[in-house]
PDB file of C-alpha atoms in Angstrom:
ATOM      1  CA  MET A   2     156.156 136.681  23.175  1.00 49.00           C
ATOM      2  CA  ARG A   3     158.304 134.089  25.233  1.00 55.00           C
ATOM      3  CA  PHE A   4     154.418 132.572  26.819  1.00 52.00           C
ATOM      4  CA  PRO A   5     153.518 131.699  22.507  1.00 53.00           C
ATOM      5  CA  THR A   6     156.768 130.143  22.329  1.00 48.00           C
ATOM      6  CA  LEU A   7     156.601 128.165  25.455  1.00 52.00           C
ATOM      7  CA  LEU A   8     153.374 127.259  24.595  1.00 47.00           C
ATOM      8  CA  LEU A   9     154.633 126.724  21.451  1.00 41.00           C
ATOM      9  CA  ILE A  10     157.005 123.689  22.346  1.00 45.00           C
ATOM     10  CA  CYS A  11     154.477 122.576  24.810  1.00 45.00           C
ATOM     11  CA  ILE A  12     152.441 121.283  22.523  1.00 48.00           C
ATOM     12  CA  SER A  13     154.607 119.838  20.030  1.00 43.00           C
ATOM     13  CA  LEU A  14     156.242 117.256  23.121  1.00 47.00           C
ATOM     14  CA  PHE A  15     152.597 116.460  24.120  1.00 48.00           C
ATOM     15  CA  PHE A  16     152.065 115.304  19.777  1.00 43.00           C
ATOM     16  CA  ALA A  17     155.360 114.215  19.728  1.00 48.00           C
ATOM     17  CA  SER A  18     154.679 111.721  22.902  1.00 52.00           C
ATOM     18  CA  CYS A  19     151.450 111.013  21.809  1.00 59.00           C
ATOM     19  CA  GLY A  20     153.331 110.069  17.452  1.00 70.00           C
ATOM     20  CA  GLN A  21     156.197 108.043  19.310  1.00 80.00           C
ATOM     21  CA  TYR A  22     153.905 105.955  21.627  1.00 87.00           C
ATOM     22  CA  GLN A  23     151.348 105.121  19.249  1.00 84.00           C
ATOM     23  CA  LYS A  24     154.050 104.109  17.103  1.00 85.00           C
ATOM     24  CA  VAL A  25     155.569 101.367  19.990  1.00 75.00           C
ATOM     25  CA  LEU A  26     151.379 100.692  20.457  1.00 78.00           C
ATOM     26  CA  ARG A  27     151.075  99.846  16.877  1.00 75.00           C
ATOM     27  CA  LYS A  28     154.452  97.708  15.963  1.00 79.00           C
ATOM     28  CA  ASP A  29     155.545  94.467  16.697  1.00 70.00           C
ATOM     29  CA  ASP A  30     159.207  95.347  18.937  1.00 80.00           C
ATOM     30  CA  MET A  31     158.848  94.060  21.764  1.00 85.00           C
ATOM     31  CA  GLY A  32     161.784  94.356  23.388  1.00 88.00           C
ATOM     32  CA  LYS A  33     160.715  98.130  22.805  1.00 91.00           C
ATOM     33  CA  LYS A  34     156.933  97.589  23.521  1.00 90.00           C
ATOM     34  CA  TYR A  35     159.225  96.879  27.360  1.00 93.00           C
ATOM     35  CA  VAL A  36     160.907  99.595  27.864  1.00 93.00           C
ATOM     36  CA  TYR A  37     158.668 102.425  27.169  1.00 94.00           C
ATOM     37  CA  ALA A  38     155.686 100.603  29.145  1.00 94.00           C
ATOM     38  CA  ASP A  39     158.281 100.333  32.335  1.00 95.00           C
ATOM     39  CA  SER A  40     158.792 104.134  32.255  1.00 95.00           C
ATOM     40  CA  LEU A  41     155.668 105.444  31.560  1.00 96.00           C
ATOM     41  CA  TYR A  42     154.878 102.808  34.027  1.00 97.00           C
ATOM     42  CA  LYS A  43     157.112 104.870  36.082  1.00 96.00           C
ATOM     43  CA  LYS A  44     155.562 108.250  35.426  1.00 96.00           C
ATOM     44  CA  GLY A  45     152.249 106.885  36.398  1.00 96.00           C
ATOM     45  CA  LYS A  46     150.302 106.824  33.312  1.00 96.00           C
ATOM     46  CA  TYR A  47     148.783 103.902  33.822  1.00 97.00           C
ATOM     47  CA  LYS A  48     146.087 103.431  31.965  1.00 96.00           C
ATOM     48  CA  LYS A  49     148.832 104.277  28.698  1.00 95.00           C
ATOM     49  CA  ALA A  50     151.391 101.133  30.326  1.00 96.00           C
ATOM     50  CA  LEU A  51     148.444  99.456  30.235  1.00 96.00           C
ATOM     51  CA  LYS A  52     147.598  99.004  26.468  1.00 95.00           C
ATOM     52  CA  LEU A  53     151.324  97.874  25.766  1.00 95.00           C
ATOM     53  CA  MET A  54     151.450  95.721  28.742  1.00 95.00           C
ATOM     54  CA  GLU A  55     147.892  93.468  28.005  1.00 95.00           C
ATOM     55  CA  GLN A  56     150.423  92.716  24.609  1.00 94.00           C
ATOM     56  CA  LEU A  57     153.068  92.347  26.410  1.00 95.00           C
ATOM     57  CA  VAL A  58     152.192  89.596  28.945  1.00 95.00           C
ATOM     58  CA  PRO A  59     151.326  86.581  27.441  1.00 94.00           C
ATOM     59  CA  ALA A  60     154.364  87.672  24.798  1.00 93.00           C
ATOM     60  CA  TYR A  61     156.196  87.714  28.083  1.00 93.00           C
ATOM     61  CA  ARG A  62     155.297  84.739  29.915  1.00 91.00           C
ATOM     62  CA  GLY A  63     158.030  81.675  31.462  1.00 90.00           C
ATOM     63  CA  LYS A  64     160.008  84.345  29.809  1.00 93.00           C
ATOM     64  CA  PRO A  65     162.502  85.841  33.202  1.00 91.00           C
ATOM     65  CA  GLN A  66     161.311  89.474  33.027  1.00 93.00           C
ATOM     66  CA  ALA A  67     157.874  88.024  32.943  1.00 96.00           C
ATOM     67  CA  GLU A  68     157.495  87.816  36.976  1.00 97.00           C
ATOM     68  CA  ARG A  69     157.885  91.219  36.503  1.00 97.00           C
ATOM     69  CA  LEU A  70     156.026  92.155  34.489  1.00 97.00           C
ATOM     70  CA  MET A  71     152.935  90.691  35.725  1.00 97.00           C
ATOM     71  CA  PHE A  72     153.435  92.659  39.353  1.00 98.00           C
ATOM     72  CA  MET A  73     153.270  96.282  37.092  1.00 98.00           C
ATOM     73  CA  TYR A  74     150.019  94.441  34.897  1.00 98.00           C
ATOM     74  CA  ALA A  75     148.453  93.519  38.373  1.00 98.00           C
ATOM     75  CA  ASN A  76     149.363  96.981  40.465  1.00 98.00           C
ATOM     76  CA  THR A  77     148.638  98.952  37.055  1.00 98.00           C
ATOM     77  CA  PHE A  78     144.487  97.946  37.780  1.00 98.00           C
ATOM     78  CA  TYR A  79     145.433  98.498  41.425  1.00 98.00           C
ATOM     79  CA  GLU A  80     145.830 102.391  40.513  1.00 98.00           C
ATOM     80  CA  LEU A  81     143.420 102.486  38.584  1.00 98.00           C
ATOM     81  CA  GLY A  82     140.941 101.167  40.549  1.00 97.00           C
ATOM     82  CA  ASP A  83     139.860  98.576  38.747  1.00 98.00           C
ATOM     83  CA  SER A  84     139.925  95.989  42.101  1.00 98.00           C
ATOM     84  CA  TYR A  85     137.992  93.384  40.283  1.00 97.00           C
ATOM     85  CA  SER A  86     141.082  92.502  37.943  1.00 98.00           C
ATOM     86  CA  ALA A  87     143.909  93.936  39.761  1.00 98.00           C
ATOM     87  CA  GLY A  88     142.352  91.267  43.081  1.00 98.00           C
ATOM     88  CA  TYR A  89     142.586  88.803  40.169  1.00 97.00           C
ATOM     89  CA  GLN A  90     145.891  89.645  38.715  1.00 98.00           C
ATOM     90  CA  PHE A  91     147.584  89.798  42.220  1.00 98.00           C
ATOM     91  CA  GLU A  92     146.042  86.190  43.247  1.00 97.00           C
ATOM     92  CA  ARG A  93     147.613  84.696  39.923  1.00 97.00           C
ATOM     93  CA  PHE A  94     150.628  86.219  40.472  1.00 97.00           C
ATOM     94  CA  THR A  95     150.975  84.623  43.586  1.00 97.00           C
ATOM     95  CA  GLN A  96     150.744  81.520  42.520  1.00 96.00           C
ATOM     96  CA  ALA A  97     152.478  81.582  39.494  1.00 96.00           C
ATOM     97  CA  TYR A  98     155.207  83.132  42.133  1.00 96.00           C
ATOM     98  CA  PRO A  99     154.940  81.385  45.349  1.00 96.00           C
ATOM     99  CA  GLN A 100     158.750  82.528  45.924  1.00 96.00           C
ATOM    100  CA  SER A 101     159.326  86.003  44.890  1.00 97.00           C
ATOM    101  CA  ASP A 102     160.872  89.006  47.162  1.00 97.00           C
ATOM    102  CA  SER A 103     157.130  90.449  45.870  1.00 97.00           C
ATOM    103  CA  THR A 104     154.849  88.444  46.690  1.00 98.00           C
ATOM    104  CA  GLU A 105     153.940  89.229  50.069  1.00 98.00           C
ATOM    105  CA  ILE A 106     152.751  92.692  49.431  1.00 98.00           C
ATOM    106  CA  ALA A 107     151.077  91.593  46.183  1.00 98.00           C
ATOM    107  CA  TYR A 108     149.572  88.869  49.037  1.00 98.00           C
ATOM    108  CA  PHE A 109     147.754  91.566  50.144  1.00 98.00           C
ATOM    109  CA  LYS A 110     146.921  94.009  47.375  1.00 98.00           C
ATOM    110  CA  SER A 111     144.753  90.874  45.974  1.00 98.00           C
ATOM    111  CA  ALA A 112     143.036  91.395  49.142  1.00 98.00           C
ATOM    112  CA  LYS A 113     142.746  94.523  49.786  1.00 98.00           C
ATOM    113  CA  SER A 114     141.165  95.203  46.501  1.00 98.00           C
ATOM    114  CA  PHE A 115     138.915  91.944  46.986  1.00 97.00           C
ATOM    115  CA  TYR A 116     138.138  94.692  50.585  1.00 98.00           C
ATOM    116  CA  ASN A 117     137.705  97.727  48.033  1.00 98.00           C
ATOM    117  CA  LEU A 118     134.638  95.055  46.166  1.00 98.00           C
ATOM    118  CA  SER A 119     132.379  95.035  49.069  1.00 97.00           C
ATOM    119  CA  GLU A 120     129.536  97.057  48.987  1.00 97.00           C
ATOM    120  CA  PRO A 121     127.290  98.890  51.947  1.00 96.00           C
ATOM    121  CA  PHE A 122     125.688  97.159  54.021  1.00 95.00           C
ATOM    122  CA  SER A 123     122.417  97.567  52.561  1.00 94.00           C
ATOM    123  CA  LEU A 124     123.731  94.904  49.518  1.00 95.00           C
ATOM    124  CA  ASP A 125     124.695  91.645  49.015  1.00 95.00           C
ATOM    125  CA  GLN A 126     127.503  91.263  50.908  1.00 96.00           C
ATOM    126  CA  LYS A 127     129.020  88.459  48.847  1.00 96.00           C
ATOM    127  CA  GLU A 128     131.858  90.236  47.941  1.00 96.00           C
ATOM    128  CA  THR A 129     132.539  91.017  51.722  1.00 97.00           C
ATOM    129  CA  TYR A 130     132.725  87.358  53.386  1.00 97.00           C
ATOM    130  CA  ARG A 131     135.056  86.668  50.317  1.00 97.00           C
ATOM    131  CA  GLY A 132     137.363  89.941  51.609  1.00 97.00           C
ATOM    132  CA  MET A 133     136.902  88.745  55.161  1.00 98.00           C
ATOM    133  CA  GLU A 134     138.561  85.426  53.743  1.00 98.00           C
ATOM    134  CA  LYS A 135     140.818  86.645  52.036  1.00 98.00           C
ATOM    135  CA  LEU A 136     142.187  89.049  54.449  1.00 98.00           C
ATOM    136  CA  GLN A 137     143.048  86.317  57.068  1.00 98.00           C
ATOM    137  CA  GLY A 138     144.547  84.098  55.142  1.00 98.00           C
ATOM    138  CA  PHE A 139     146.871  87.056  54.382  1.00 98.00           C
ATOM    139  CA  ILE A 140     147.251  87.371  57.910  1.00 98.00           C
ATOM    140  CA  ASN A 141     147.431  83.991  58.665  1.00 98.00           C
ATOM    141  CA  THR A 142     150.286  83.693  55.711  1.00 97.00           C
ATOM    142  CA  TYR A 143     152.204  86.559  56.863  1.00 98.00           C
ATOM    143  CA  PRO A 144     152.113  86.889  60.846  1.00 97.00           C
ATOM    144  CA  ASN A 145     155.581  89.398  61.052  1.00 97.00           C
ATOM    145  CA  SER A 146     154.397  91.464  58.159  1.00 98.00           C
ATOM    146  CA  ASP A 147     154.115  95.047  58.508  1.00 97.00           C
ATOM    147  CA  LYS A 148     150.897  95.218  56.311  1.00 98.00           C
ATOM    148  CA  ARG A 149     148.989  92.826  59.569  1.00 98.00           C
ATOM    149  CA  ALA A 150     148.088  95.971  61.512  1.00 98.00           C
ATOM    150  CA  GLU A 151     146.677  97.645  58.125  1.00 98.00           C
ATOM    151  CA  ALA A 152     144.906  93.572  57.280  1.00 98.00           C
ATOM    152  CA  ASN A 153     143.922  93.312  60.739  1.00 98.00           C
ATOM    153  CA  SER A 154     142.135  96.878  60.877  1.00 98.00           C
ATOM    154  CA  LEU A 155     140.471  95.780  57.218  1.00 98.00           C
ATOM    155  CA  VAL A 156     138.956  92.560  59.125  1.00 98.00           C
ATOM    156  CA  THR A 157     137.077  94.338  61.120  1.00 97.00           C
ATOM    157  CA  GLU A 158     136.380  97.299  59.227  1.00 98.00           C
ATOM    158  CA  LEU A 159     134.156  94.809  56.751  1.00 98.00           C
ATOM    159  CA  ARG A 160     133.212  92.889  60.324  1.00 97.00           C
ATOM    160  CA  THR A 161     131.510  94.983  61.484  1.00 97.00           C
ATOM    161  CA  LYS A 162     129.541  95.432  58.220  1.00 97.00           C
ATOM    162  CA  LEU A 163     128.336  92.211  58.932  1.00 97.00           C
ATOM    163  CA  GLU A 164     127.306  92.848  61.996  1.00 98.00           C
ATOM    164  CA  LYS A 165     125.430  96.006  61.358  1.00 98.00           C
ATOM    165  CA  LYS A 166     123.233  94.162  58.798  1.00 97.00           C
ATOM    166  CA  GLN A 167     122.143  91.755  60.471  1.00 97.00           C
ATOM    167  CA  PHE A 168     121.305  94.546  63.207  1.00 98.00           C
ATOM    168  CA  GLU A 169     119.579  96.529  61.390  1.00 97.00           C
ATOM    169  CA  THR A 170     118.099  93.555  59.880  1.00 97.00           C
ATOM    170  CA  ALA A 171     116.693  92.846  63.459  1.00 98.00           C
ATOM    171  CA  LYS A 172     115.603  96.691  63.426  1.00 98.00           C
ATOM    172  CA  GLN A 173     113.750  96.559  60.837  1.00 98.00           C
ATOM    173  CA  TYR A 174     111.571  93.811  62.547  1.00 98.00           C
ATOM    174  CA  TYR A 175     110.641  96.156  65.263  1.00 98.00           C
ATOM    175  CA  ARG A 176     109.786  99.361  63.142  1.00 98.00           C
ATOM    176  CA  ILE A 177     107.500  97.511  61.624  1.00 98.00           C
ATOM    177  CA  GLU A 178     106.221  96.143  64.318  1.00 98.00           C
ATOM    178  CA  ASP A 179     106.839  92.015  63.987  1.00 98.00           C
ATOM    179  CA  TYR A 180     108.275  91.891  67.530  1.00 98.00           C
ATOM    180  CA  LYS A 181     108.041  88.272  68.203  1.00 98.00           C
ATOM    181  CA  ALA A 182     111.169  87.952  64.688  1.00 98.00           C
ATOM    182  CA  ALA A 183     112.205  90.923  66.696  1.00 98.00           C
ATOM    183  CA  ILE A 184     113.167  89.457  69.732  1.00 98.00           C
ATOM    184  CA  GLU A 185     114.559  86.747  67.442  1.00 98.00           C
ATOM    185  CA  SER A 186     116.517  88.212  65.201  1.00 98.00           C
ATOM    186  CA  PHE A 187     118.378  90.380  68.951  1.00 98.00           C
ATOM    187  CA  ASP A 188     118.594  87.123  70.617  1.00 98.00           C
ATOM    188  CA  ASN A 189     120.363  85.728  67.102  1.00 98.00           C
ATOM    189  CA  PHE A 190     122.419  88.598  66.656  1.00 98.00           C
ATOM    190  CA  ILE A 191     123.630  88.339  70.929  1.00 98.00           C
ATOM    191  CA  ALA A 192     124.677  85.482  70.165  1.00 97.00           C
ATOM    192  CA  ASP A 193     126.318  85.417  67.303  1.00 97.00           C
ATOM    193  CA  ASN A 194     128.548  88.374  67.839  1.00 97.00           C
ATOM    194  CA  PRO A 195     129.395  88.647  71.410  1.00 94.00           C
ATOM    195  CA  GLY A 196     132.468  91.488  70.794  1.00 93.00           C
ATOM    196  CA  THR A 197     130.134  93.974  68.359  1.00 97.00           C
ATOM    197  CA  SER A 198     129.851  97.395  69.625  1.00 96.00           C
ATOM    198  CA  PHE A 199     125.547  96.876  68.683  1.00 97.00           C
ATOM    199  CA  ARG A 200     125.353  95.251  71.289  1.00 98.00           C
ATOM    200  CA  GLU A 201     124.792  97.199  74.203  1.00 97.00           C
ATOM    201  CA  GLU A 202     121.813  97.965  71.169  1.00 98.00           C
ATOM    202  CA  ALA A 203     120.435  95.183  71.188  1.00 98.00           C
ATOM    203  CA  PHE A 204     119.823  94.464  74.559  1.00 98.00           C
ATOM    204  CA  LEU A 205     117.328  97.521  74.980  1.00 98.00           C
ATOM    205  CA  TYR A 206     116.174  96.957  70.807  1.00 98.00           C
ATOM    206  CA  ARG A 207     115.568  93.567  72.277  1.00 98.00           C
ATOM    207  CA  LEU A 208     113.922  94.304  75.577  1.00 98.00           C
ATOM    208  CA  LYS A 209     111.819  97.317  73.974  1.00 98.00           C
ATOM    209  CA  ALA A 210     110.540  94.358  70.916  1.00 98.00           C
ATOM    210  CA  ALA A 211     109.188  92.643  74.625  1.00 98.00           C
ATOM    211  CA  TYR A 212     107.492  94.908  76.535  1.00 98.00           C
ATOM    212  CA  ALA A 213     105.799  96.073  73.123  1.00 98.00           C
ATOM    213  CA  LEU A 214     104.760  92.127  72.100  1.00 98.00           C
ATOM    214  CA  ALA A 215     102.933  91.953  75.558  1.00 97.00           C
ATOM    215  CA  ILE A 216     101.249  94.792  75.532  1.00 95.00           C
ATOM    216  CA  ASN A 217      99.736  94.215  72.026  1.00 96.00           C
ATOM    217  CA  SER A 218      98.968  90.612  73.361  1.00 95.00           C
ATOM    218  CA  LEU A 219      96.096  89.220  73.631  1.00 96.00           C
ATOM    219  CA  PRO A 220      95.339  88.599  77.598  1.00 93.00           C
ATOM    220  CA  SER A 221      95.624  85.704  78.395  1.00 94.00           C
ATOM    221  CA  LEU A 222      99.050  86.100  77.644  1.00 95.00           C
ATOM    222  CA  VAL A 223     100.080  89.559  78.525  1.00 95.00           C
ATOM    223  CA  GLN A 224     101.474  89.144  82.067  1.00 94.00           C
ATOM    224  CA  GLU A 225     103.922  86.047  80.353  1.00 96.00           C
ATOM    225  CA  ARG A 226     104.934  88.490  77.921  1.00 96.00           C
ATOM    226  CA  LEU A 227     105.575  90.991  80.852  1.00 97.00           C
ATOM    227  CA  ALA A 228     107.400  88.288  82.929  1.00 96.00           C
ATOM    228  CA  THR A 229     109.991  87.596  79.924  1.00 97.00           C
ATOM    229  CA  ALA A 230     110.000  91.661  79.346  1.00 97.00           C
ATOM    230  CA  LYS A 231     110.962  91.741  82.758  1.00 97.00           C
ATOM    231  CA  GLY A 232     113.895  89.438  82.216  1.00 97.00           C
ATOM    232  CA  TYR A 233     115.411  90.799  79.553  1.00 98.00           C
ATOM    233  CA  TYR A 234     115.497  93.792  82.193  1.00 98.00           C
ATOM    234  CA  ASN A 235     117.198  91.958  83.693  1.00 97.00           C
ATOM    235  CA  SER A 236     119.608  90.629  81.777  1.00 97.00           C
ATOM    236  CA  PHE A 237     119.850  94.414  80.166  1.00 97.00           C
ATOM    237  CA  THR A 238     121.203  95.348  83.388  1.00 97.00           C
ATOM    238  CA  LYS A 239     123.548  92.733  84.154  1.00 96.00           C
ATOM    239  CA  TYR A 240     125.872  94.437  81.614  1.00 96.00           C
ATOM    240  CA  TYR A 241     124.582  98.098  81.482  1.00 96.00           C
ATOM    241  CA  LYS A 242     123.592  99.368  84.134  1.00 91.00           C
ATOM    242  CA  ASP A 243     126.145 101.960  84.273  1.00 92.00           C
ATOM    243  CA  THR A 244     125.085 103.154  80.196  1.00 94.00           C
ATOM    244  CA  ASP A 245     123.724 106.111  78.578  1.00 91.00           C
ATOM    245  CA  SER A 246     120.409 103.842  78.280  1.00 95.00           C
ATOM    246  CA  ALA A 247     120.438 102.483  82.073  1.00 97.00           C
ATOM    247  CA  ALA A 248     117.026 104.797  82.101  1.00 96.00           C
ATOM    248  CA  GLU A 249     115.742 104.434  79.037  1.00 97.00           C
ATOM    249  CA  ALA A 250     115.281 100.364  79.980  1.00 97.00           C
ATOM    250  CA  TYR A 251     115.175 101.977  83.726  1.00 97.00           C
ATOM    251  CA  GLU A 252     111.534 103.397  82.216  1.00 97.00           C
ATOM    252  CA  ILE A 253     110.144 100.543  79.977  1.00 97.00           C
ATOM    253  CA  SER A 254     110.853  98.121  83.697  1.00 96.00           C
ATOM    254  CA  GLN A 255     108.425 100.923  85.244  1.00 96.00           C
ATOM    255  CA  LYS A 256     105.743 100.409  83.055  1.00 95.00           C
ATOM    256  CA  ILE A 257     106.224  96.811  83.553  1.00 96.00           C
ATOM    257  CA  ASP A 258     106.283  96.503  86.720  1.00 95.00           C
ATOM    258  CA  GLU A 259     102.669  98.346  86.387  1.00 93.00           C
ATOM    259  CA  LYS A 260     101.083  96.247  84.892  1.00 92.00           C
ATOM    260  CA  LEU A 261     102.695  92.879  86.195  1.00 82.00           C
ATOM    261  CA  VAL A 262     100.079  91.742  88.107  1.00 67.00           C
ATOM    262  CA  SER A 263     101.134  88.778  90.215  1.00 57.00           C
ATOM    263  CA  LYS A 264      98.541  86.586  91.724  1.00 46.00           C
ATOM    264  CA  GLU A 265      98.877  86.009  94.873  1.00 45.00           C
ATOM    265  CA  THR A 266      97.337  90.521  94.295  1.00 50.00           C
ATOM    266  CA  LYS A 267      94.534  90.010  92.111  1.00 54.00           C
ATOM    267  CA  PRO A 268      91.804  90.247  93.420  1.00 51.00           C
ATOM    268  CA  THR A 269      89.362  87.071  93.993  1.00 45.00           C
ATOM    269  CA  ILE A 270      85.626  86.904  93.280  1.00 42.00           C
TER     270      ILE A 270
END
């Protein structure tokens, strides 16, 4: 008998709370709406709290409670995973209340919301650039923040994503055997990203592309292009002679040497 009784009590409480929520939602008493929205927010019932806040925000604009309400409003979007709205609302908060005790965390959450909007590297990276800009702005504005390390880590993650996109674009040229475009793309990648984790692989692929271009060229161009490929090998060994990919690079250099015939050794007619 105890279980059905408890179940009835729970059901009654559920419907009572739903009924109370609907009453507050429909009425025009903004004071009650504010108190009820605050209680829902504290309990983590963000979807219900949001509906009330959408009514409260315009009503409390310019009032003393507006600062706290606007932060709650922005953070509700953040907790619900609506990164676009959270980023925008937190940004509005920082502009409206630059002296608030909550401005620093609002600035960080705004930047992190834009970070969350970043697409996978294979898609458009407009939001990635925007996220990096917002995070760097936070780091510059709050250099001593306890969120600085996390912000730096997020910037590094976004930068790596951009590097990967550029690197994969260059690799795609190699895959489709457009070796000239691949070499140019790897040249640009290496110049643009001196500290990238893809640097060694870019050096290796540039060498592979240069060798493939040489052996697939017109006979009159083979020697010159093999010499260029040998130069890329020398560049590789300057930085990566003792790495895991050094053996593959050395194997390519041996093939180059076998095919590279100097003028001095050419037979004369």
